Tab-separated table of N, CA and C in Angstrom:
chain	number	residue	atom	x	y	z
A	1	MET	N	-37.568	-8.108	49.528
A	1	MET	CA	-36.188	-7.827	49.301
A	1	MET	C	-35.793	-6.460	49.801
A	2	GLY	N	-36.701	-5.522	49.738
A	2	GLY	CA	-36.406	-4.194	50.236
A	2	GLY	C	-36.092	-4.209	51.718
A	3	PHE	N	-36.746	-5.124	52.466
A	3	PHE	CA	-36.508	-5.239	53.895
A	3	PHE	C	-35.046	-5.581	54.168
A	4	PHE	N	-34.488	-6.517	53.427
A	4	PHE	CA	-33.104	-6.917	53.630
A	4	PHE	C	-32.132	-5.791	53.293
A	5	SER	N	-32.509	-4.981	52.327
A	5	SER	CA	-31.651	-3.856	51.981
A	5	SER	C	-31.555	-2.879	53.144
A	6	ARG	N	-32.733	-2.583	53.738
A	6	ARG	CA	-32.707	-1.661	54.872
A	6	ARG	C	-31.933	-2.246	56.038
A	7	LYS	N	-32.132	-3.514	56.280
A	7	LYS	CA	-31.427	-4.154	57.377
A	7	LYS	C	-29.915	-4.062	57.141
A	8	ASN	N	-29.482	-4.275	55.951
A	8	ASN	CA	-28.054	-4.189	55.649
A	8	ASN	C	-27.538	-2.778	55.862
A	9	LYS	N	-28.341	-1.781	55.491
A	9	LYS	CA	-27.914	-0.397	55.701
A	9	LYS	C	-27.791	-0.085	57.181
A	10	ARG	N	-28.753	-0.588	57.969
A	10	ARG	CA	-28.683	-0.365	59.421
A	10	ARG	C	-27.440	-1.038	60.004
A	11	GLU	N	-27.199	-2.267	59.583
A	11	GLU	CA	-26.020	-2.961	60.077
A	11	GLU	C	-24.754	-2.209	59.698
A	12	GLN	N	-24.725	-1.721	58.475
A	12	GLN	CA	-23.556	-0.964	58.040
A	12	GLN	C	-23.391	0.296	58.873
A	13	SER	N	-24.496	0.965	59.150
A	13	SER	CA	-24.454	2.183	59.947
A	13	SER	C	-23.961	1.881	61.359
A	14	ARG	N	-24.469	0.802	61.956
A	14	ARG	CA	-24.078	0.405	63.303
A	14	ARG	C	-22.589	0.039	63.325
A	15	GLU	N	-22.114	-0.688	62.330
A	15	GLU	CA	-20.713	-1.067	62.258
A	15	GLU	C	-19.815	0.163	62.109
A	16	ALA	N	-20.244	1.108	61.309
A	16	ALA	CA	-19.463	2.329	61.109
A	16	ALA	C	-19.377	3.116	62.412
A	17	SER	N	-20.514	3.185	63.158
A	17	SER	CA	-20.514	3.904	64.433
A	17	SER	C	-19.578	3.237	65.429
A	18	THR	N	-19.588	1.918	65.475
A	18	THR	CA	-18.720	1.183	66.384
A	18	THR	C	-17.260	1.398	66.014
A	19	ALA	N	-16.967	1.367	64.714
A	19	ALA	CA	-15.590	1.577	64.259
A	19	ALA	C	-15.119	2.990	64.600
A	20	ASP	N	-15.989	4.001	64.406
A	20	ASP	CA	-15.615	5.378	64.728
A	20	ASP	C	-15.338	5.551	66.214
A	21	ALA	N	-16.131	4.869	67.056
A	21	ALA	CA	-15.959	5.005	68.497
A	21	ALA	C	-14.612	4.454	68.945
A	22	GLY	N	-14.072	3.459	68.233
A	22	GLY	CA	-12.809	2.854	68.608
A	22	GLY	C	-11.589	3.593	68.084
A	23	ARG	N	-11.782	4.535	67.221
A	23	ARG	CA	-10.652	5.276	66.648
A	23	ARG	C	-10.145	6.341	67.610
A	24	VAL	N	-8.846	6.529	67.589
A	24	VAL	CA	-8.227	7.581	68.384
A	24	VAL	C	-8.295	8.867	67.571
A	25	GLN	N	-8.713	9.935	68.222
A	25	GLN	CA	-8.779	11.223	67.538
A	25	GLN	C	-7.361	11.693	67.231
A	26	GLN	N	-7.119	12.058	65.998
A	26	GLN	CA	-5.813	12.547	65.578
A	26	GLN	C	-5.744	14.053	65.799
A	27	ALA	N	-4.597	14.508	66.280
A	27	ALA	CA	-4.391	15.952	66.438
A	27	ALA	C	-4.271	16.575	65.053
A	28	PRO	N	-4.654	17.825	64.923
A	28	PRO	CA	-4.499	18.472	63.618
A	28	PRO	C	-3.021	18.514	63.234
A	29	PRO	N	-2.733	18.545	61.936
A	29	PRO	CA	-1.333	18.583	61.510
A	29	PRO	C	-0.600	19.788	62.098
A	30	VAL	N	0.654	19.574	62.424
A	30	VAL	CA	1.493	20.624	62.995
A	30	VAL	C	2.360	21.186	61.871
A	31	SER	N	2.541	22.499	61.857
A	31	SER	CA	3.397	23.096	60.837
A	31	SER	C	4.854	22.751	61.142
A	32	VAL	N	5.706	22.818	60.140
A	32	VAL	CA	7.124	22.559	60.330
A	32	VAL	C	7.696	23.578	61.315
A	33	GLU	N	7.229	24.826	61.228
A	33	GLU	CA	7.704	25.855	62.150
A	33	GLU	C	7.383	25.483	63.594
A	34	ASP	N	6.159	24.987	63.833
A	34	ASP	CA	5.788	24.559	65.179
A	34	ASP	C	6.615	23.357	65.627
A	35	GLU	N	6.821	22.421	64.714
A	35	GLU	CA	7.617	21.237	65.034
A	35	GLU	C	9.043	21.625	65.419
A	36	MET	N	9.634	22.541	64.670
A	36	MET	CA	11.003	22.979	64.973
A	36	MET	C	11.056	23.722	66.304
A	37	ALA	N	10.092	24.588	66.542
A	37	ALA	CA	10.071	25.344	67.799
A	37	ALA	C	9.935	24.401	68.993
A	38	ARG	N	9.072	23.393	68.867
A	38	ARG	CA	8.909	22.417	69.954
A	38	ARG	C	10.175	21.607	70.170
A	39	ALA	N	10.783	21.151	69.081
A	39	ALA	CA	12.006	20.354	69.203
A	39	ALA	C	13.131	21.189	69.813
A	40	ALA	N	13.221	22.463	69.440
A	40	ALA	CA	14.241	23.345	70.010
A	40	ALA	C	14.011	23.537	71.512
A	41	ALA	N	12.761	23.729	71.900
A	41	ALA	CA	12.438	23.880	73.328
A	41	ALA	C	12.743	22.595	74.094
A	42	THR	N	12.482	21.469	73.479
A	42	THR	CA	12.798	20.184	74.103
A	42	THR	C	14.305	20.034	74.281
A	43	PHE	N	15.064	20.479	73.302
A	43	PHE	CA	16.527	20.444	73.408
A	43	PHE	C	16.993	21.265	74.606
A	44	VAL	N	16.483	22.472	74.733
A	44	VAL	CA	16.872	23.343	75.850
A	44	VAL	C	16.563	22.654	77.177
A	45	ALA	N	15.367	22.109	77.297
A	45	ALA	CA	14.975	21.446	78.547
A	45	ALA	C	15.814	20.196	78.810
A	46	SER	N	16.152	19.461	77.763
A	46	SER	CA	16.862	18.190	77.958
A	46	SER	C	18.336	18.368	78.324
A	47	VAL	N	18.932	19.497	77.984
A	47	VAL	CA	20.350	19.689	78.311
A	47	VAL	C	20.559	20.524	79.567
A	48	ASP	N	19.493	21.047	80.145
A	48	ASP	CA	19.620	21.827	81.370
A	48	ASP	C	20.221	20.951	82.468
A	49	GLY	N	21.335	21.362	83.007
A	49	GLY	CA	21.994	20.621	84.082
A	49	GLY	C	22.943	19.542	83.616
A	50	VAL	N	23.134	19.378	82.328
A	50	VAL	CA	24.054	18.367	81.804
A	50	VAL	C	25.489	18.815	82.046
A	51	ARG	N	26.317	17.888	82.515
A	51	ARG	CA	27.732	18.181	82.754
A	51	ARG	C	28.486	18.011	81.446
A	52	LEU	N	29.288	19.015	81.106
A	52	LEU	CA	30.096	18.968	79.894
A	52	LEU	C	31.558	18.819	80.254
A	53	PRO	N	32.320	18.154	79.385
A	53	PRO	CA	33.750	18.029	79.660
A	53	PRO	C	34.452	19.371	79.483
A	54	GLU	N	35.176	19.778	80.479
A	54	GLU	CA	35.963	21.014	80.454
A	54	GLU	C	37.301	20.700	81.101
A	55	ARG	N	38.318	21.371	80.664
A	55	ARG	CA	39.635	21.170	81.274
A	55	ARG	C	39.666	21.746	82.689
A	56	ASP	N	40.045	20.913	83.629
A	56	ASP	CA	40.300	21.329	85.013
A	56	ASP	C	39.096	21.907	85.748
A	57	THR	N	37.918	21.895	85.167
A	57	THR	CA	36.737	22.422	85.864
A	57	THR	C	35.528	21.565	85.515
A	58	GLU	N	34.511	21.740	86.280
A	58	GLU	CA	33.233	21.125	85.936
A	58	GLU	C	32.329	22.214	85.392
A	59	TYR	N	31.675	21.918	84.297
A	59	TYR	CA	30.780	22.888	83.674
A	59	TYR	C	29.439	22.213	83.440
A	60	TYR	N	28.389	22.839	83.924
A	60	TYR	CA	27.038	22.331	83.738
A	60	TYR	C	26.257	23.322	82.893
A	61	VAL	N	25.553	22.796	81.894
A	61	VAL	CA	24.735	23.643	81.025
A	61	VAL	C	23.553	24.176	81.827
A	62	ARG	N	23.274	25.457	81.644
A	62	ARG	CA	22.086	26.080	82.241
A	62	ARG	C	21.150	26.460	81.100
A	63	ALA	N	19.881	26.163	81.264
A	63	ALA	CA	18.901	26.447	80.215
A	63	ALA	C	18.901	27.917	79.818
A	64	ASP	N	19.174	28.814	80.764
A	64	ASP	CA	19.143	30.246	80.421
A	64	ASP	C	20.307	30.661	79.513
A	65	GLU	N	21.309	29.791	79.348
A	65	GLU	CA	22.388	30.069	78.392
A	65	GLU	C	21.916	29.862	76.952
A	66	LEU	N	20.889	29.067	76.796
A	66	LEU	CA	20.352	28.766	75.468
A	66	LEU	C	19.188	29.713	75.199
A	67	ASP	N	19.546	30.935	74.799
A	67	ASP	CA	18.567	32.012	74.633
A	67	ASP	C	18.273	32.337	73.164
A	68	PHE	N	18.573	31.392	72.279
A	68	PHE	CA	18.291	31.540	70.845
A	68	PHE	C	19.053	32.714	70.217
A	69	THR	N	20.277	32.931	70.680
A	69	THR	CA	21.149	33.942	70.081
A	69	THR	C	22.379	33.239	69.507
A	70	ARG	N	23.119	33.981	68.696
A	70	ARG	CA	24.338	33.440	68.110
A	70	ARG	C	25.297	32.967	69.201
A	71	GLY	N	25.403	33.734	70.278
A	71	GLY	CA	26.297	33.363	71.373
A	71	GLY	C	25.959	32.022	72.010
A	72	SER	N	24.697	31.673	72.023
A	72	SER	CA	24.291	30.398	72.632
A	72	SER	C	24.751	29.194	71.807
A	73	LEU	N	25.145	29.433	70.574
A	73	LEU	CA	25.609	28.324	69.738
A	73	LEU	C	26.937	27.761	70.223
A	74	MET	N	27.676	28.550	71.002
A	74	MET	CA	28.907	28.032	71.622
A	74	MET	C	28.567	26.897	72.581
A	75	VAL	N	27.466	27.044	73.303
A	75	VAL	CA	27.035	25.997	74.230
A	75	VAL	C	26.635	24.747	73.445
A	76	VAL	N	25.879	24.924	72.363
A	76	VAL	CA	25.486	23.788	71.528
A	76	VAL	C	26.731	23.100	70.983
A	77	ASP	N	27.703	23.882	70.557
A	77	ASP	CA	28.948	23.326	70.041
A	77	ASP	C	29.654	22.498	71.115
A	78	LYS	N	29.675	22.974	72.344
A	78	LYS	CA	30.297	22.225	73.445
A	78	LYS	C	29.556	20.914	73.708
A	79	ILE	N	28.234	20.971	73.638
A	79	ILE	CA	27.439	19.755	73.850
A	79	ILE	C	27.788	18.716	72.783
A	80	LEU	N	27.820	19.148	71.534
A	80	LEU	CA	28.146	18.229	70.441
A	80	LEU	C	29.596	17.752	70.540
A	81	ASP	N	30.479	18.599	71.067
A	81	ASP	CA	31.871	18.199	71.255
A	81	ASP	C	31.989	17.023	72.212
A	82	GLY	N	31.086	16.937	73.165
A	82	GLY	CA	31.104	15.797	74.090
A	82	GLY	C	30.943	14.468	73.365
A	83	PHE	N	30.095	14.442	72.330
A	83	PHE	CA	29.929	13.209	71.553
A	83	PHE	C	31.215	12.889	70.788
A	84	TYR	N	31.849	13.923	70.266
A	84	TYR	CA	33.106	13.741	69.541
A	84	TYR	C	34.209	13.276	70.497
A	85	THR	N	34.379	13.980	71.600
A	85	THR	CA	35.454	13.697	72.551
A	85	THR	C	35.378	12.268	73.079
A	86	PHE	N	34.175	11.827	73.421
A	86	PHE	CA	34.011	10.502	74.014
A	86	PHE	C	33.638	9.439	72.981
A	87	GLU	N	33.685	9.830	71.704
A	87	GLU	CA	33.394	8.918	70.590
A	87	GLU	C	32.079	8.174	70.802
A	88	ARG	N	31.079	8.923	71.162
A	88	ARG	CA	29.740	8.370	71.374
A	88	ARG	C	28.863	8.715	70.182
A	89	PRO	N	28.009	7.806	69.779
A	89	PRO	CA	27.090	8.135	68.670
A	89	PRO	C	26.064	9.179	69.121
A	90	LEU	N	25.715	10.049	68.213
A	90	LEU	CA	24.722	11.091	68.485
A	90	LEU	C	23.333	10.474	68.339
A	91	PRO	N	22.550	10.398	69.425
A	91	PRO	CA	21.207	9.822	69.300
A	91	PRO	C	20.344	10.632	68.322
A	92	ALA	N	19.470	9.943	67.625
A	92	ALA	CA	18.627	10.583	66.602
A	92	ALA	C	17.801	11.730	67.179
A	93	ASP	N	17.244	11.551	68.380
A	93	ASP	CA	16.415	12.622	68.946
A	93	ASP	C	17.265	13.844	69.306
A	94	THR	N	18.454	13.629	69.836
A	94	THR	CA	19.348	14.749	70.155
A	94	THR	C	19.795	15.439	68.868
A	95	HIS	N	20.068	14.660	67.836
A	95	HIS	CA	20.462	15.211	66.539
A	95	HIS	C	19.366	16.141	66.014
A	96	PHE	N	18.128	15.666	66.018
A	96	PHE	CA	17.028	16.486	65.506
A	96	PHE	C	16.800	17.720	66.371
A	97	GLN	N	16.822	17.552	67.682
A	97	GLN	CA	16.549	18.675	68.586
A	97	GLN	C	17.652	19.731	68.532
A	98	ALA	N	18.899	19.318	68.485
A	98	ALA	CA	20.004	20.285	68.364
A	98	ALA	C	19.919	21.012	67.024
A	99	SER	N	19.595	20.276	65.975
A	99	SER	CA	19.423	20.890	64.650
A	99	SER	C	18.289	21.908	64.686
A	100	ALA	N	17.181	21.529	65.301
A	100	ALA	CA	16.032	22.437	65.400
A	100	ALA	C	16.409	23.701	66.161
A	101	TYR	N	17.196	23.558	67.212
A	101	TYR	CA	17.625	24.729	67.982
A	101	TYR	C	18.423	25.684	67.088
A	102	ILE	N	19.381	25.156	66.343
A	102	ILE	CA	20.206	25.995	65.472
A	102	ILE	C	19.352	26.622	64.371
A	103	PHE	N	18.458	25.830	63.793
A	103	PHE	CA	17.526	26.374	62.799
A	103	PHE	C	16.743	27.554	63.383
A	104	GLU	N	16.240	27.382	64.588
A	104	GLU	CA	15.416	28.417	65.206
A	104	GLU	C	16.228	29.665	65.550
A	105	VAL	N	17.494	29.502	65.923
A	105	VAL	CA	18.358	30.675	66.142
A	105	VAL	C	18.448	31.460	64.837
A	106	ALA	N	18.689	30.761	63.737
A	106	ALA	CA	18.812	31.419	62.429
A	106	ALA	C	17.486	32.034	61.984
A	107	ARG	N	16.398	31.317	62.163
A	107	ARG	CA	15.094	31.836	61.721
A	107	ARG	C	14.694	33.072	62.514
A	108	ARG	N	15.008	33.097	63.809
A	108	ARG	CA	14.679	34.271	64.627
A	108	ARG	C	15.517	35.487	64.235
A	109	GLU	N	16.760	35.243	63.818
A	109	GLU	CA	17.621	36.364	63.432
A	109	GLU	C	17.387	36.815	61.992
A	110	PHE	N	17.204	35.858	61.084
A	110	PHE	CA	17.179	36.195	59.662
A	110	PHE	C	15.829	35.959	58.976
A	111	GLY	N	14.886	35.325	59.657
A	111	GLY	CA	13.623	34.976	59.014
A	111	GLY	C	13.791	33.724	58.179
A	112	GLY	N	12.860	33.506	57.284
A	112	GLY	CA	12.949	32.342	56.406
A	112	GLY	C	11.824	31.368	56.644
A	113	ARG	N	11.855	30.323	55.846
A	113	ARG	CA	10.840	29.278	55.965
A	113	ARG	C	11.507	27.927	55.760
A	114	TYR	N	10.875	26.910	56.320
A	114	TYR	CA	11.406	25.559	56.204
A	114	TYR	C	10.836	24.877	54.974
A	115	LEU	N	11.703	24.129	54.308
A	115	LEU	CA	11.287	23.280	53.202
A	115	LEU	C	11.807	21.876	53.467
A	116	ALA	N	11.177	20.917	52.834
A	116	ALA	CA	11.646	19.536	52.946
A	116	ALA	C	12.973	19.411	52.208
A	117	GLY	N	13.890	18.713	52.811
A	117	GLY	CA	15.169	18.439	52.179
A	117	GLY	C	15.219	16.988	51.763
A	118	ASN	N	16.407	16.434	51.782
A	118	ASN	CA	16.544	15.015	51.477
A	118	ASN	C	17.797	14.469	52.131
A	119	GLY	N	17.870	13.165	52.193
A	119	GLY	CA	19.032	12.507	52.773
A	119	GLY	C	19.310	12.950	54.190
A	120	GLU	N	20.549	13.296	54.432
A	120	GLU	CA	20.995	13.687	55.764
A	120	GLU	C	20.323	14.976	56.241
A	121	ASN	N	19.943	15.826	55.314
A	121	ASN	CA	19.310	17.107	55.645
A	121	ASN	C	17.824	17.046	55.324
A	122	ARG	N	17.051	16.504	56.273
A	122	ARG	CA	15.603	16.337	56.066
A	122	ARG	C	14.884	17.668	55.905
A	123	TYR	N	15.445	18.723	56.485
A	123	TYR	CA	14.842	20.052	56.400
A	123	TYR	C	15.895	21.063	55.955
A	124	VAL	N	15.408	22.100	55.302
A	124	VAL	CA	16.263	23.207	54.853
A	124	VAL	C	15.582	24.492	55.298
A	125	LEU	N	16.334	25.419	55.858
A	125	LEU	CA	15.818	26.744	56.142
A	125	LEU	C	16.202	27.622	54.964
A	126	VAL	N	15.213	28.193	54.289
A	126	VAL	CA	15.463	29.052	53.134
A	126	VAL	C	15.221	30.491	53.565
A	127	ILE	N	16.245	31.322	53.405
A	127	ILE	CA	16.234	32.725	53.834
A	127	ILE	C	16.364	33.616	52.598
A	128	GLY	N	15.684	34.766	52.614
A	128	GLY	CA	15.895	35.792	51.598
A	128	GLY	C	14.923	35.823	50.443
A	129	GLU	N	13.968	34.916	50.427
A	129	GLU	CA	13.021	34.905	49.306
A	129	GLU	C	12.168	36.167	49.315
A	130	PRO	N	11.795	36.666	48.204
A	130	PRO	CA	11.938	36.158	46.838
A	130	PRO	C	13.170	36.703	46.114
A	131	ASP	N	13.916	37.608	46.722
A	131	ASP	CA	15.045	38.253	46.040
A	131	ASP	C	16.227	37.306	45.796
A	132	PHE	N	16.486	36.424	46.737
A	132	PHE	CA	17.569	35.448	46.634
A	132	PHE	C	17.210	34.317	47.575
A	133	GLN	N	17.974	33.252	47.525
A	133	GLN	CA	17.715	32.108	48.402
A	133	GLN	C	19.015	31.622	49.022
A	134	VAL	N	19.059	31.692	50.336
A	134	VAL	CA	20.158	31.070	51.067
A	134	VAL	C	19.560	29.841	51.744
A	135	GLY	N	19.997	28.681	51.306
A	135	GLY	CA	19.548	27.428	51.905
A	135	GLY	C	20.514	27.023	53.000
A	136	VAL	N	20.001	26.871	54.214
A	136	VAL	CA	20.835	26.530	55.361
A	136	VAL	C	20.559	25.068	55.727
A	137	LEU	N	21.590	24.234	55.562
A	137	LEU	CA	21.486	22.797	55.832
A	137	LEU	C	22.188	22.487	57.157
A	138	VAL	N	21.431	22.509	58.213
A	138	VAL	CA	21.988	22.361	59.560
A	138	VAL	C	22.201	20.904	59.952
A	139	MET	N	21.314	20.035	59.547
A	139	MET	CA	21.321	18.676	60.087
A	139	MET	C	22.615	17.921	59.775
A	140	GLY	N	23.130	18.074	58.589
A	140	GLY	CA	24.399	17.443	58.242
A	140	GLY	C	25.557	18.019	59.039
A	141	LYS	N	25.493	19.310	59.297
A	141	LYS	CA	26.552	19.971	60.071
A	141	LYS	C	26.542	19.480	61.519
A	142	VAL	N	25.363	19.308	62.101
A	142	VAL	CA	25.268	18.810	63.480
A	142	VAL	C	25.848	17.398	63.564
A	143	ALA	N	25.474	16.548	62.623
A	143	ALA	CA	26.020	15.187	62.609
A	143	ALA	C	27.540	15.232	62.434
A	144	GLY	N	28.001	16.111	61.555
A	144	GLY	CA	29.438	16.243	61.327
A	144	GLY	C	30.188	16.716	62.552
A	145	ARG	N	29.589	17.624	63.312
A	145	ARG	CA	30.259	18.150	64.515
A	145	ARG	C	30.479	17.040	65.529
A	146	ALA	N	29.515	16.155	65.671
A	146	ALA	CA	29.623	15.064	66.636
A	146	ALA	C	30.644	14.014	66.202
A	147	VAL	N	30.884	13.897	64.897
A	147	VAL	CA	31.803	12.884	64.373
A	147	VAL	C	33.190	13.458	64.072
A	148	ASN	N	33.225	14.639	63.456
A	148	ASN	CA	34.484	15.210	62.980
A	148	ASN	C	35.138	16.181	63.951
A	149	GLY	N	34.405	16.614	64.952
A	149	GLY	CA	34.978	17.512	65.942
A	149	GLY	C	34.989	18.961	65.498
A	150	PRO	N	35.956	19.734	66.003
A	150	PRO	CA	35.992	21.186	65.796
A	150	PRO	C	36.025	21.636	64.335
A	151	GLU	N	36.440	20.781	63.415
A	151	GLU	CA	36.460	21.199	62.009
A	151	GLU	C	35.056	21.500	61.490
A	152	ASP	N	34.030	20.988	62.168
A	152	ASP	CA	32.646	21.284	61.807
A	152	ASP	C	32.007	22.203	62.860
A	153	SER	N	32.723	23.232	63.237
A	153	SER	CA	32.277	24.184	64.255
A	153	SER	C	30.912	24.788	63.911
A	154	ILE	N	30.001	24.729	64.853
A	154	ILE	CA	28.660	25.286	64.648
A	154	ILE	C	28.705	26.817	64.570
A	155	PRO	N	29.392	27.530	65.475
A	155	PRO	CA	29.448	28.997	65.343
A	155	PRO	C	30.079	29.454	64.025
A	156	PHE	N	31.128	28.781	63.578
A	156	PHE	CA	31.763	29.132	62.307
A	156	PHE	C	30.780	28.947	61.152
A	157	PHE	N	30.076	27.835	61.165
A	157	PHE	CA	29.051	27.564	60.154
A	157	PHE	C	27.997	28.671	60.159
A	158	TYR	N	27.498	28.997	61.341
A	158	TYR	CA	26.449	30.013	61.483
A	158	TYR	C	26.928	31.371	60.977
A	159	ASP	N	28.171	31.686	61.238
A	159	ASP	CA	28.721	32.982	60.809
A	159	ASP	C	28.787	33.120	59.289
A	160	GLY	N	28.628	32.035	58.573
A	160	GLY	CA	28.604	32.093	57.114
A	160	GLY	C	27.283	32.558	56.532
A	161	ILE	N	26.243	32.646	57.344
A	161	ILE	CA	24.914	33.022	56.846
A	161	ILE	C	24.847	34.517	56.514
A	162	ARG	N	25.234	35.354	57.457
A	162	ARG	CA	25.076	36.808	57.304
A	162	ARG	C	25.722	37.365	56.033
A	163	PRO	N	26.973	37.013	55.718
A	163	PRO	CA	27.574	37.583	54.497
A	163	PRO	C	26.792	37.237	53.227
A	164	LEU	N	26.244	36.043	53.163
A	164	LEU	CA	25.456	35.662	51.993
A	164	LEU	C	24.196	36.506	51.883
A	165	ILE	N	23.569	36.758	53.011
A	165	ILE	CA	22.352	37.577	53.024
A	165	ILE	C	22.684	39.022	52.656
A	166	GLU	N	23.746	39.559	53.243
A	166	GLU	CA	24.120	40.949	52.957
A	166	GLU	C	24.447	41.173	51.489
A	167	ARG	N	25.034	40.169	50.845
A	167	ARG	CA	25.348	40.276	49.416
A	167	ARG	C	24.157	39.917	48.532
A	168	GLY	N	23.105	39.352	49.138
A	168	GLY	CA	21.954	38.932	48.340
A	168	GLY	C	22.303	37.780	47.412
A	169	THR	N	23.197	36.927	47.879
A	169	THR	CA	23.701	35.814	47.085
A	169	THR	C	22.857	34.575	47.305
A	170	SER	N	22.431	33.952	46.220
A	170	SER	CA	21.769	32.650	46.344
A	170	SER	C	22.833	31.585	46.507
A	171	ALA	N	22.720	30.837	47.572
A	171	ALA	CA	23.716	29.811	47.859
A	171	ALA	C	23.134	28.809	48.840
A	172	THR	N	23.822	27.684	48.955
A	172	THR	CA	23.470	26.662	49.942
A	172	THR	C	24.621	26.541	50.896
A	173	LEU	N	24.321	26.662	52.183
A	173	LEU	CA	25.334	26.589	53.225
A	173	LEU	C	25.252	25.206	53.861
A	174	THR	N	26.337	24.444	53.740
A	174	THR	CA	26.355	23.071	54.278
A	174	THR	C	27.437	22.910	55.319
């Protein structure tokens, strides 16, 4: 009987080796910060050369305009305005990448860390810890800009961050 036990162990070992050989190696987990930085970079690359609607002129986005500064958010706002103007749905990947870009502009200027959100705002950028917490909910604002138009202005939204930080006020910006 001992012989059969060993044989079973060998078979089990051989089966495990075969199963391991067929598995795809998984990449190590990526941090949320890395995920956002990659998505933001993908956004910049994907909109380079895109024609935007402008009155009486043709305007093409240049990647160097998207330099992760507050001023570059005007370009993002124009891109999102195209979805509003032409009543086109905002694709999920563009929604996430544009959101990541805005998040990264804020994180580079004000610092902070990402936390899991819920619903429309899968991620939240929290700034000011431990003294106060300003939660920045970008994803809902990006979706709103594409649907509601200028009333959900991205630069106006972004300009609401600094006063909260300067006052040390805990608040959620939506």
